[in-house]
């Protein structure tokens, strides 16, 4: 693959992500914070009297306990135990293990929101909805116009989040902005898609530099001081009849098309359409990677892409009837073609 082709592909990918980054950033700054905030129906928790909590007798704790925190659920105190082997909870007023029924989970969810809940309860795996550390998430729907949902940790009863249309949109925009495309990536500046994008950007710069160097080698960007650079370019039709003489410009394509299109192009000089190919009658310039990629063996006969070479003077010939028709259509003042040939 030529450096120019690689440069184009990588630049297209980078440009797409850049547009997503700009668009999502702009949207995040323009959309009202109130719309993106899913906490409109959220209620404040009030802690119960912790006097009801019993002390845990010595020796009743598992050996691998790392931390104990006091919490509360349904107006009852709860001990949260962080263990080396995982987490568990105890009702602090009875010291019995915390086991939550569907009804209990619904009561917890209902207490966290000021809108009524529907009767449905769904259980989903935590890692499927952005909570990789939670085994089961209990999901309740609230009767609001914003499709509000309450998400609980089904084992501990902790309220994980309230979500609605606004927060869904915010998550989508943040995902696009931070390239958080891999599940469980989290929002951060060191996620692998960001590293990949940085690598692609580096490839774009390097392939662009290589492409520039190849163009410079092909005669682009040279000051018109040398003999070859000041020589006119003579263009012939397929039968060798002179169509015109052209003063030097940056590239052969620019030289011919300076006063209006005479040579067709689809890629605008990018070296990919092959429509600007010409045959050098003598002293063809060194073929570029784009010449070889597009023209193959024909470069040995002297064919070159006009867009890939700086002005080098000399005599060139059109290679197809299509080019002749285009020339005649766009440069009617040039000598008429023999339509019988
Ligand atoms: S203009 Fe398309 S290859 Fe030259």
PDB file of C-alpha atoms and ligand atoms in Angstrom, residues 253 265 267 269 271-274 276 307, ligand 1:
ATOM      1  CA  UNK A 253      -2.110  18.133 -14.079  1.00  0.00           C
ATOM      2  CA  UNK A 265     -10.067  13.729 -12.875  1.00  0.00           C
ATOM      3  CA  UNK A 267      -9.944  12.246  -7.340  1.00  0.00           C
ATOM      4  CA  UNK A 269      -5.180  14.946  -8.117  1.00  0.00           C
ATOM      5  CA  UNK A 271      -3.512   9.630  -7.420  1.00  0.00           C
ATOM      6  CA  UNK A 272      -6.382   7.189  -7.006  1.00  0.00           C
ATOM      7  CA  UNK A 273      -8.685   7.529 -10.046  1.00  0.00           C
ATOM      8  CA  UNK A 274      -6.084   7.011 -12.787  1.00  0.00           C
ATOM      9  CA  UNK A 276      -5.064  11.729 -15.635  1.00  0.00           C
ATOM     10  CA  UNK A 307      -1.183  14.561 -10.914  1.00  0.00           C
TER      11      UNK A 307
HETATM   12  S1  LIG B   1      -6.232  12.972 -11.068  1.00  0.00           S
HETATM   13 FE1  LIG B   1      -6.876  11.042 -10.302  1.00  0.00          FE
HETATM   14  S2  LIG B   1      -5.107   9.858 -10.503  1.00  0.00           S
HETATM   15 FE2  LIG B   1      -4.476  11.768 -11.197  1.00  0.00          FE
END
